[in-house]
Backbone as JSON Lines, residues from 0, in Angstrom:
{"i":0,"aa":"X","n":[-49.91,-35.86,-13.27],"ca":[-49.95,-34.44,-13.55],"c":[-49.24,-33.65,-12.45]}
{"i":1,"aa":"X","n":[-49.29,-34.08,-11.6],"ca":[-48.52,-33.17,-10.07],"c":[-47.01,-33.37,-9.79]}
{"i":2,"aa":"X","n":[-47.16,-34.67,-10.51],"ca":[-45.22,-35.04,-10.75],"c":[-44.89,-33.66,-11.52]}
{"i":3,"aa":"X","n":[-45.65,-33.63,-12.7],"ca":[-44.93,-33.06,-13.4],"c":[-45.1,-31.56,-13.62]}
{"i":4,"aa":"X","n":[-46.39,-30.91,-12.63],"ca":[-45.94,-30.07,-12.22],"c":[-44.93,-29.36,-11.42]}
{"i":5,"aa":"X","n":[-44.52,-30.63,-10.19],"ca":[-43.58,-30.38,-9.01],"c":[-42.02,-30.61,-9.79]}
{"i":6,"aa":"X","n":[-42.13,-31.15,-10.99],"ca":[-40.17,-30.97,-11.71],"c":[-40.86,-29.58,-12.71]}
{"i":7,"aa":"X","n":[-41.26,-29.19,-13.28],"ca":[-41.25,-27.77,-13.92],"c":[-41.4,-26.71,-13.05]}
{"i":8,"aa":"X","n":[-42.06,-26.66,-11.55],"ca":[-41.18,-26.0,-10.66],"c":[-39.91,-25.75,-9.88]}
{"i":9,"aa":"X","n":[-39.71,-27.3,-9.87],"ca":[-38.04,-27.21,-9.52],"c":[-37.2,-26.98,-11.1]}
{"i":10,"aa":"X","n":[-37.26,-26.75,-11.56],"ca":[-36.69,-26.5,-12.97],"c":[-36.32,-25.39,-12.89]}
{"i":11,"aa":"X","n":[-37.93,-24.66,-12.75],"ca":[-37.81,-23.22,-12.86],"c":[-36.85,-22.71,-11.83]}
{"i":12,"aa":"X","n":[-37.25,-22.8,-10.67],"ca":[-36.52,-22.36,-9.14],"c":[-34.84,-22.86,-9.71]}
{"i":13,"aa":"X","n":[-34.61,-23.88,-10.05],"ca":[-32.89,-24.09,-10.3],"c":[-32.44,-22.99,-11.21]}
{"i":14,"aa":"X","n":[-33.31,-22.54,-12.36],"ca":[-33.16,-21.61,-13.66],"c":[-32.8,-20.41,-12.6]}
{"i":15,"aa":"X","n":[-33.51,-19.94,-11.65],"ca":[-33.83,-18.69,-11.37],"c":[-32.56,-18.42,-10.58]}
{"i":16,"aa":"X","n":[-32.15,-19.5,-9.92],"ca":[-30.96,-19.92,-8.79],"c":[-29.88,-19.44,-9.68]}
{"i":17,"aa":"X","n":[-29.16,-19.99,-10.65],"ca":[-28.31,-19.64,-11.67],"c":[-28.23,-18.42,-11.97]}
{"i":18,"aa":"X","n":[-29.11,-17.99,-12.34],"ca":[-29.39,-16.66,-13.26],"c":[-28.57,-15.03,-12.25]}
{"i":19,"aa":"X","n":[-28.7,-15.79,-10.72],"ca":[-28.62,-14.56,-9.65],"c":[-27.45,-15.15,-8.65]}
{"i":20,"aa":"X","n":[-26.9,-16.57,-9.08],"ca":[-25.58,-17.31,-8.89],"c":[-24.32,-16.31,-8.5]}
{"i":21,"aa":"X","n":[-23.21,-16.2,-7.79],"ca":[-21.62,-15.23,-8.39],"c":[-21.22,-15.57,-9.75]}
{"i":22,"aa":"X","n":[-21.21,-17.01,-9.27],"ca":[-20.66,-17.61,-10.7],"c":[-21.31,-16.9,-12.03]}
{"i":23,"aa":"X","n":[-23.01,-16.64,-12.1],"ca":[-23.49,-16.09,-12.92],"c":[-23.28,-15.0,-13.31]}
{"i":24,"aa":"X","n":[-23.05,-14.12,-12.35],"ca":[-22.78,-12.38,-11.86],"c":[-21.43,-12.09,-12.86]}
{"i":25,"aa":"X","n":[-20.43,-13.57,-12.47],"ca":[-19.1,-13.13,-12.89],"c":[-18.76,-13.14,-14.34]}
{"i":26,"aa":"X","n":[-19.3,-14.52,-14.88],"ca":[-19.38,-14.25,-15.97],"c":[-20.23,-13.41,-16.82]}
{"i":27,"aa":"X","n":[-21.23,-12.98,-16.18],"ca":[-21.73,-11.89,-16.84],"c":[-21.17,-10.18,-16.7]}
{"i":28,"aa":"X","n":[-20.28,-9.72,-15.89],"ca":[-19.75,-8.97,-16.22],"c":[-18.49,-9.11,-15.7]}
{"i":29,"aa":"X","n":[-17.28,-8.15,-16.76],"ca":[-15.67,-7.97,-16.48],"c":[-15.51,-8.41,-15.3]}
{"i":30,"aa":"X","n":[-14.17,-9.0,-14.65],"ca":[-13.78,-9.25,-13.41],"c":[-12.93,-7.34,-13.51]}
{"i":31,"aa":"X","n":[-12.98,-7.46,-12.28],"ca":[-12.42,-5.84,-11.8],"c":[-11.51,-6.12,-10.46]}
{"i":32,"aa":"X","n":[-10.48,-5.91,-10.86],"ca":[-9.23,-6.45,-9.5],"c":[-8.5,-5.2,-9.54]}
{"i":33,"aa":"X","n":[-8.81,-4.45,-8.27],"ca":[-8.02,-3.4,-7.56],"c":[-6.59,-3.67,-7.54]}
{"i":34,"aa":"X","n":[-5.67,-2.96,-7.47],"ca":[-4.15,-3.29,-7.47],"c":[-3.94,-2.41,-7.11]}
{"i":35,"aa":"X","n":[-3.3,-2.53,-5.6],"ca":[-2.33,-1.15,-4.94],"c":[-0.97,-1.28,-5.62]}
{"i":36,"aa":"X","n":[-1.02,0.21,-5.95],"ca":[0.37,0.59,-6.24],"c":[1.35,0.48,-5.49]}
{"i":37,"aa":"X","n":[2.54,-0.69,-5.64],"ca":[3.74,-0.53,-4.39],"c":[4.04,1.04,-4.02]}
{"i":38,"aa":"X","n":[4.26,1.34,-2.79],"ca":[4.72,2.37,-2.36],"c":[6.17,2.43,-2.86]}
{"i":39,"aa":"X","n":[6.55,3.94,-2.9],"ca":[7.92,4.45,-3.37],"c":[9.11,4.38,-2.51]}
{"i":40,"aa":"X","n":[10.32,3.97,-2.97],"ca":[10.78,3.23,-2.11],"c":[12.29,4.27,-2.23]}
{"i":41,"aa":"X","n":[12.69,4.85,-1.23],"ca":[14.03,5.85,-1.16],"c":[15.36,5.04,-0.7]}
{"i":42,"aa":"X","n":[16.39,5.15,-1.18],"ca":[17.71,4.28,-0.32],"c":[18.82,5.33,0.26]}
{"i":43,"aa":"X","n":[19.14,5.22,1.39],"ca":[19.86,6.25,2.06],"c":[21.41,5.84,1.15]}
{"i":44,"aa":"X","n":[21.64,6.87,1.02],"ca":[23.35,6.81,0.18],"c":[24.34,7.29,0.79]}
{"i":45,"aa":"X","n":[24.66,7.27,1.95],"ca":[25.54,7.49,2.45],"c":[25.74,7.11,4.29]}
{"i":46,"aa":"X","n":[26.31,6.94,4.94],"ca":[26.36,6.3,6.24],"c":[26.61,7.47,7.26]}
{"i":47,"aa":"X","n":[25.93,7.31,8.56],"ca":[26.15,7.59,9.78],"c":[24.8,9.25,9.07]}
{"i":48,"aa":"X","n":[23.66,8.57,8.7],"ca":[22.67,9.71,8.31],"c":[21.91,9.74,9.53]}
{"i":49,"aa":"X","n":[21.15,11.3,9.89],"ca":[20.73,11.63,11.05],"c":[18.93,11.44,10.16]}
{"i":50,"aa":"X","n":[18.14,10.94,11.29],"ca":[16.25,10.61,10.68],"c":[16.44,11.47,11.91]}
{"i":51,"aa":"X","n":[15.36,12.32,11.7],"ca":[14.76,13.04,12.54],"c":[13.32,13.29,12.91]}
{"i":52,"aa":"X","n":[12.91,13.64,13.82],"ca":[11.14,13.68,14.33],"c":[10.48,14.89,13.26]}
{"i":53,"aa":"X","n":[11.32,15.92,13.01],"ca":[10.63,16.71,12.19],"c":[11.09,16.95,10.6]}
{"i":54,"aa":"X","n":[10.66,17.91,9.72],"ca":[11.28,18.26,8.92],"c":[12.5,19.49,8.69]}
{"i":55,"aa":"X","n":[13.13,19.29,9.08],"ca":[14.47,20.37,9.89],"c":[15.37,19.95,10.58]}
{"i":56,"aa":"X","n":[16.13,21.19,10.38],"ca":[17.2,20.81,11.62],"c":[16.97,21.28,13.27]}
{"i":57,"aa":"X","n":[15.86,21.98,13.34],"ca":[15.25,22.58,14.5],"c":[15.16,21.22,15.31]}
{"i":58,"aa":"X","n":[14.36,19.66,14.35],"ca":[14.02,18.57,15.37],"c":[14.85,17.58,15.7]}
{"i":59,"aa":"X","n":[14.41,16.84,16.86],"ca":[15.2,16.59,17.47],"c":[15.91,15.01,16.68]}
{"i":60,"aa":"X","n":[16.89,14.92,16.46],"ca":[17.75,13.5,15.65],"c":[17.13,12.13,16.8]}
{"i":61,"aa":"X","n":[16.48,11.34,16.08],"ca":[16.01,9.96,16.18],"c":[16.94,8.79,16.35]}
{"i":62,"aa":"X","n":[17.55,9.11,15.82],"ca":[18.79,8.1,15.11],"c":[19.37,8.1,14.04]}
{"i":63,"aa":"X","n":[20.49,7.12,14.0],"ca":[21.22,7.28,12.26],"c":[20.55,6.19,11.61]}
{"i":64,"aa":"X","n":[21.14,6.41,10.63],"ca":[21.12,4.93,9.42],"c":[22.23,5.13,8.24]}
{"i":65,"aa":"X","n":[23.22,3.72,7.67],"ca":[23.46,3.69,6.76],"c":[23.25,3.59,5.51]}
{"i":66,"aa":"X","n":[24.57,3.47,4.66],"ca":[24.01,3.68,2.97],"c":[23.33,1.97,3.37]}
{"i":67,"aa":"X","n":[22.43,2.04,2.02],"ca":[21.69,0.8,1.75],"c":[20.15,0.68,2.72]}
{"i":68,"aa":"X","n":[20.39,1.86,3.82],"ca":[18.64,1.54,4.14],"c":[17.57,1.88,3.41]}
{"i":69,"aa":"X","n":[16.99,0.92,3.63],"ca":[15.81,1.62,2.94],"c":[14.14,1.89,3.66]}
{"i":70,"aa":"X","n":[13.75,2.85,2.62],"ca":[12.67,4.01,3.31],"c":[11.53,3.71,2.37]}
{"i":71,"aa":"X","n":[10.61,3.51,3.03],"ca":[9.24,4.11,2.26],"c":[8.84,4.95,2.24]}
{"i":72,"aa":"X","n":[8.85,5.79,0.99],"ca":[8.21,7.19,0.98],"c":[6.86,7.83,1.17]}
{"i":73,"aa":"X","n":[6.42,8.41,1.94],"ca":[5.38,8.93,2.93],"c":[4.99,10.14,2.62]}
{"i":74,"aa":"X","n":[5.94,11.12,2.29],"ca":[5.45,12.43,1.66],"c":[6.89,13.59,1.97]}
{"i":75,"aa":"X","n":[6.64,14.4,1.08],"ca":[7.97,15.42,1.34],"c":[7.39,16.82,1.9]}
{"i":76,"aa":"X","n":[8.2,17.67,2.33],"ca":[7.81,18.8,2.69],"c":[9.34,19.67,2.44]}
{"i":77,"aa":"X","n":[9.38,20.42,1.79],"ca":[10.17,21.43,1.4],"c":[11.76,20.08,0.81]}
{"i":78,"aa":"X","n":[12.84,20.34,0.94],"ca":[13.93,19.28,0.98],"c":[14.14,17.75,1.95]}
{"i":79,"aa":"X","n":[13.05,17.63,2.85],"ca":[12.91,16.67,3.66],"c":[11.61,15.7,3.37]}
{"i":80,"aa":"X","n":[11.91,14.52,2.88],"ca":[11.03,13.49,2.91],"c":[11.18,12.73,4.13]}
{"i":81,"aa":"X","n":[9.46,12.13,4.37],"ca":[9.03,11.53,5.2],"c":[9.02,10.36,4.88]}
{"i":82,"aa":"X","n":[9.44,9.1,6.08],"ca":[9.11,7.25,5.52],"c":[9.25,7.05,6.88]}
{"i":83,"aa":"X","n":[8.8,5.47,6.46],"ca":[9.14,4.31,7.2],"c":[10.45,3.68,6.67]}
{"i":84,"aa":"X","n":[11.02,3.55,7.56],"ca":[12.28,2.78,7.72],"c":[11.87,1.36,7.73]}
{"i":85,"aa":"X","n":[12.84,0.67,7.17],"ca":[12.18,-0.93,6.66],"c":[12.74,-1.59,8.0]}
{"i":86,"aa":"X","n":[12.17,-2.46,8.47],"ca":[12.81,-3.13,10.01],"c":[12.64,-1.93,10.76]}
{"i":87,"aa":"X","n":[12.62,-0.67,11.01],"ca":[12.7,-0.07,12.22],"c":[11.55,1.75,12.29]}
{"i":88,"aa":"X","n":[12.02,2.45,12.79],"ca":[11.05,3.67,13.09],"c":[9.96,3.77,11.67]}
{"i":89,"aa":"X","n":[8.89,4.37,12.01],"ca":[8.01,5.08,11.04],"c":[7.73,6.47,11.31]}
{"i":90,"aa":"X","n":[7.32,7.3,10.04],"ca":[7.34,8.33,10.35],"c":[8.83,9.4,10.46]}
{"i":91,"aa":"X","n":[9.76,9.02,9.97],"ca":[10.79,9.52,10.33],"c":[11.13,10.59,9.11]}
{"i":92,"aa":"X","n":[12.22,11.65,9.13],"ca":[12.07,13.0,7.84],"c":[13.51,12.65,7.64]}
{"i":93,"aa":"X","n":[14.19,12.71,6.82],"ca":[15.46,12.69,6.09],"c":[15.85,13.73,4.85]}
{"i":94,"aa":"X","n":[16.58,14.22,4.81],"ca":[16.8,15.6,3.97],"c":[17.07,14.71,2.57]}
{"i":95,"aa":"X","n":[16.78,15.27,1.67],"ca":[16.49,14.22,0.45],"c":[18.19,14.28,0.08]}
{"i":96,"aa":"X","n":[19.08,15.26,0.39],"ca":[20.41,14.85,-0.1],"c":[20.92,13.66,0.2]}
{"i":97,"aa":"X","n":[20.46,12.86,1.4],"ca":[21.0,11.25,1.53],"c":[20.47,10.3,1.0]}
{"i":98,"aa":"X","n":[19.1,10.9,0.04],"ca":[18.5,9.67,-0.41],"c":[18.51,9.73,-1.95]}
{"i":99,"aa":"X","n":[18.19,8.59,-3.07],"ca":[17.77,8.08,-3.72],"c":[16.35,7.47,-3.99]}
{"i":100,"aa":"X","n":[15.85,8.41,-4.11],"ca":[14.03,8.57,-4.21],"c":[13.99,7.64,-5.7]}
């Protein structure tokens, strides 16, 4: 009688184990997979372009870049978008006439 009480408790306890499992969790509801949106990606179109620290011509020129760089877009403010430069500065403003947003 104690055998067979001690396997209808482990029975139960394995049942209960399952029930509160991931594996259980998962198949019991939708899988839900976040997906970042690739960031927007700008290409400078023309060569010997001035990136600058601000949005203007007031700030001070960073450096150039040619056609074919490319920028991650960061945010705009009036005709000047903000990126990261791929391989090099972040943060940098470019007047949107050199780019291809």
């Amino acid at each position: 009688m104690m055998k067979k009480m001690m396997l209808a408790a482990m029975v139960l306890t394995a049942g209960l184990g399952l029930a509160v499992s991931p594996a259980a969790q998962a198949a019991q509801s939708p899988a839900v997979q976040a997906v970042k949106a690739p960031a927007a990606v700008c290409t400078v179109n023309d060569n010997g372009v001035n990136f600058r620290g601000g949005p203007g011509t007031d700030y001070p020129v960073l450096g150039t870049v040619n056609r074919g760089q490319n920028l991650n877009y960061r945010g705009q403010q009036g005709n000047w978008v903000m990126g990261d430069l791929w391989g090099g500065p972040t943060g940098v403003w470019i007047h949107v006439a050199y780019l291809d947003c």
